[in-house]
Amino acid sequence: MKKNIKSQRQLRVGQQLKHLISEIIIMGDFSNEKLKQATITVTEVDVSPNLKKANVFVISRDNKKSFIKYLNENKFLFKKEIAEKLNLRYVPDLNFLFDSSFEYANKIEKILKEPKVLKDL
């Protein structure tokens, strides 16, 4: 049986990483122009139980997924900042992923507003 419950430490480190990665993105110290121009929001950071891996879920205002590639190419910048600012034994290996939950929520909302569905509600 797989355990999905996160420990307090996982949750706390996830929140710290979320705030720090958001700060780094806002500072915008990237060589890539697409990253400098994109409006990126970190929605969640999911940390593994041993704190060695972290999935960073992000979205963009224009909903383009192309910036994910550039974030993953520049993850060394994030890891360097994390190592300097957070007191962790290991700096987690970051994996940037597009958060599709907002797209899914919009799709459900659109379906619920259709006339066929509205008359059933």
mmCIF file of C-alpha atoms in Angstrom:
data_model
loop_
_atom_site.group_PDB
_atom_site.id
_atom_site.type_symbol
_atom_site.label_atom_id
_atom_site.label_comp_id
_atom_site.label_asym_id
_atom_site.label_seq_id
_atom_site.Cartn_x
_atom_site.Cartn_y
_atom_site.Cartn_z
ATOM 1 C CA MET A 1 0.000 0.000 0.000
ATOM 2 C CA LYS A 2 1.466 3.324 -1.075
ATOM 3 C CA LYS A 3 1.511 6.153 1.408
ATOM 4 C CA ASN A 4 0.428 9.520 -0.049
ATOM 5 C CA ILE A 5 0.434 11.485 3.177
ATOM 6 C CA LYS A 6 3.197 14.083 3.261
ATOM 7 C CA SER A 7 5.257 14.640 6.379
ATOM 8 C CA GLN A 8 5.405 18.041 8.046
ATOM 9 C CA ARG A 9 9.019 18.361 6.894
ATOM 10 C CA GLN A 10 8.084 17.663 3.261
ATOM 11 C CA LEU A 11 5.325 20.258 3.410
ATOM 12 C CA ARG A 12 7.549 22.863 5.083
ATOM 13 C CA VAL A 13 10.466 22.350 2.677
ATOM 14 C CA GLY A 14 8.013 22.411 -0.246
ATOM 15 C CA GLN A 15 6.647 25.788 0.879
ATOM 16 C CA GLN A 16 10.145 27.191 1.412
ATOM 17 C CA LEU A 17 11.189 26.035 -2.052
ATOM 18 C CA LYS A 18 8.024 27.479 -3.588
ATOM 19 C CA HIS A 19 8.702 30.923 -2.096
ATOM 20 C CA LEU A 20 12.394 30.889 -2.976
ATOM 21 C CA ILE A 21 11.875 29.683 -6.560
ATOM 22 C CA SER A 22 9.147 32.319 -7.026
ATOM 23 C CA GLU A 23 11.587 34.955 -5.781
ATOM 24 C CA ILE A 24 14.274 33.785 -8.208
ATOM 25 C CA ILE A 25 11.806 33.892 -11.112
ATOM 26 C CA ILE A 26 10.706 37.420 -10.146
ATOM 27 C CA MET A 27 14.342 38.582 -10.035
ATOM 28 C CA GLY A 28 14.618 37.303 -13.610
ATOM 29 C CA ASP A 29 18.379 36.797 -13.758
ATOM 30 C CA PHE A 30 18.170 34.578 -16.848
ATOM 31 C CA SER A 31 20.146 34.653 -20.058
ATOM 32 C CA ASN A 32 17.137 33.403 -22.011
ATOM 33 C CA GLU A 33 14.854 36.145 -23.346
ATOM 34 C CA LYS A 34 11.748 33.920 -23.275
ATOM 35 C CA LEU A 35 12.151 33.425 -19.536
ATOM 36 C CA LYS A 36 12.698 37.143 -18.956
ATOM 37 C CA GLN A 37 9.460 38.011 -20.765
ATOM 38 C CA ALA A 38 7.249 35.197 -19.456
ATOM 39 C CA THR A 39 4.939 35.690 -16.500
ATOM 40 C CA ILE A 40 5.490 32.488 -14.566
ATOM 41 C CA THR A 41 3.740 31.417 -11.363
ATOM 42 C CA VAL A 42 4.869 28.562 -9.134
ATOM 43 C CA THR A 43 1.696 26.783 -8.031
ATOM 44 C CA GLU A 44 3.154 23.936 -5.974
ATOM 45 C CA VAL A 45 6.384 22.165 -5.091
ATOM 46 C CA ASP A 46 6.080 18.454 -4.373
ATOM 47 C CA VAL A 47 9.102 17.152 -2.442
ATOM 48 C CA SER A 48 10.044 13.459 -2.210
ATOM 49 C CA PRO A 49 10.151 11.819 1.249
ATOM 50 C CA ASN A 50 13.980 11.877 1.321
ATOM 51 C CA LEU A 51 13.977 15.560 0.174
ATOM 52 C CA LYS A 52 16.335 14.771 -2.717
ATOM 53 C CA LYS A 53 13.837 15.407 -5.532
ATOM 54 C CA ALA A 54 11.269 18.115 -6.058
ATOM 55 C CA ASN A 55 8.656 18.542 -8.766
ATOM 56 C CA VAL A 56 7.983 22.234 -9.316
ATOM 57 C CA PHE A 57 4.573 22.889 -10.883
ATOM 58 C CA VAL A 58 4.345 26.163 -12.803
ATOM 59 C CA ILE A 59 1.899 27.998 -15.038
ATOM 60 C CA SER A 60 2.185 30.964 -17.346
ATOM 61 C CA ARG A 61 -0.301 33.735 -17.934
ATOM 62 C CA ASP A 62 -0.284 33.097 -21.693
ATOM 63 C CA ASN A 63 -0.568 29.309 -21.063
ATOM 64 C CA LYS A 64 2.411 28.458 -23.253
ATOM 65 C CA LYS A 65 4.286 25.368 -22.169
ATOM 66 C CA SER A 66 7.491 26.194 -24.065
ATOM 67 C CA PHE A 67 9.084 27.921 -21.066
ATOM 68 C CA ILE A 68 9.275 24.610 -19.144
ATOM 69 C CA LYS A 69 12.205 23.517 -21.306
ATOM 70 C CA TYR A 70 14.104 26.720 -20.482
ATOM 71 C CA LEU A 71 13.402 26.417 -16.757
ATOM 72 C CA ASN A 72 14.752 22.868 -16.734
ATOM 73 C CA GLU A 73 17.834 24.001 -18.681
ATOM 74 C CA ASN A 74 18.474 26.725 -16.070
ATOM 75 C CA LYS A 75 17.749 24.659 -12.956
ATOM 76 C CA PHE A 76 21.394 24.995 -11.876
ATOM 77 C CA LEU A 77 20.687 28.690 -11.163
ATOM 78 C CA PHE A 78 17.821 27.720 -8.878
ATOM 79 C CA LYS A 79 19.864 25.016 -7.137
ATOM 80 C CA LYS A 80 22.700 27.474 -6.502
ATOM 81 C CA GLU A 81 20.333 29.982 -4.852
ATOM 82 C CA ILE A 82 18.621 27.250 -2.836
ATOM 83 C CA ALA A 83 21.996 26.019 -1.567
ATOM 84 C CA GLU A 84 22.902 29.553 -0.460
ATOM 85 C CA LYS A 85 19.605 30.483 1.191
ATOM 86 C CA LEU A 86 18.131 27.292 2.658
ATOM 87 C CA ASN A 87 19.777 25.171 5.307
ATOM 88 C CA LEU A 88 19.271 21.740 3.751
ATOM 89 C CA ARG A 89 21.556 18.722 3.815
ATOM 90 C CA TYR A 90 20.828 18.049 0.130
ATOM 91 C CA VAL A 91 19.683 20.511 -2.493
ATOM 92 C CA PRO A 92 16.775 18.752 -4.199
ATOM 93 C CA ASP A 93 17.024 17.862 -7.866
ATOM 94 C CA LEU A 94 14.406 20.119 -9.445
ATOM 95 C CA ASN A 95 12.043 19.031 -12.184
ATOM 96 C CA PHE A 96 9.850 21.799 -13.635
ATOM 97 C CA LEU A 97 6.438 20.648 -14.863
ATOM 98 C CA PHE A 98 3.467 22.466 -16.359
ATOM 99 C CA ASP A 99 0.523 22.510 -13.945
ATOM 100 C CA SER A 100 -2.432 21.382 -16.026
ATOM 101 C CA SER A 101 -4.919 21.492 -13.144
ATOM 102 C CA PHE A 102 -6.025 25.018 -14.088
ATOM 103 C CA GLU A 103 -6.671 23.964 -17.683
ATOM 104 C CA TYR A 104 -8.669 21.013 -16.386
ATOM 105 C CA ALA A 105 -10.699 23.251 -14.057
ATOM 106 C CA ASN A 106 -11.454 25.650 -16.936
ATOM 107 C CA LYS A 107 -12.545 22.728 -19.097
ATOM 108 C CA ILE A 108 -14.938 21.474 -16.388
ATOM 109 C CA GLU A 109 -16.299 24.983 -15.843
ATOM 110 C CA LYS A 110 -16.900 25.384 -19.581
ATOM 111 C CA ILE A 111 -18.767 22.066 -19.692
ATOM 112 C CA LEU A 112 -20.930 23.055 -16.714
ATOM 113 C CA LYS A 113 -21.946 26.289 -18.462
ATOM 114 C CA GLU A 114 -23.217 24.508 -21.581
ATOM 115 C CA PRO A 115 -27.002 24.796 -22.082
ATOM 116 C CA LYS A 116 -27.513 21.000 -22.102
ATOM 117 C CA VAL A 117 -25.821 20.652 -18.737
ATOM 118 C CA LEU A 118 -27.440 23.756 -17.216
ATOM 119 C CA LYS A 119 -30.952 22.409 -17.736
ATOM 120 C CA ASP A 120 -29.994 19.192 -15.882
ATOM 121 C CA LEU A 121 -28.739 21.136 -12.897
#
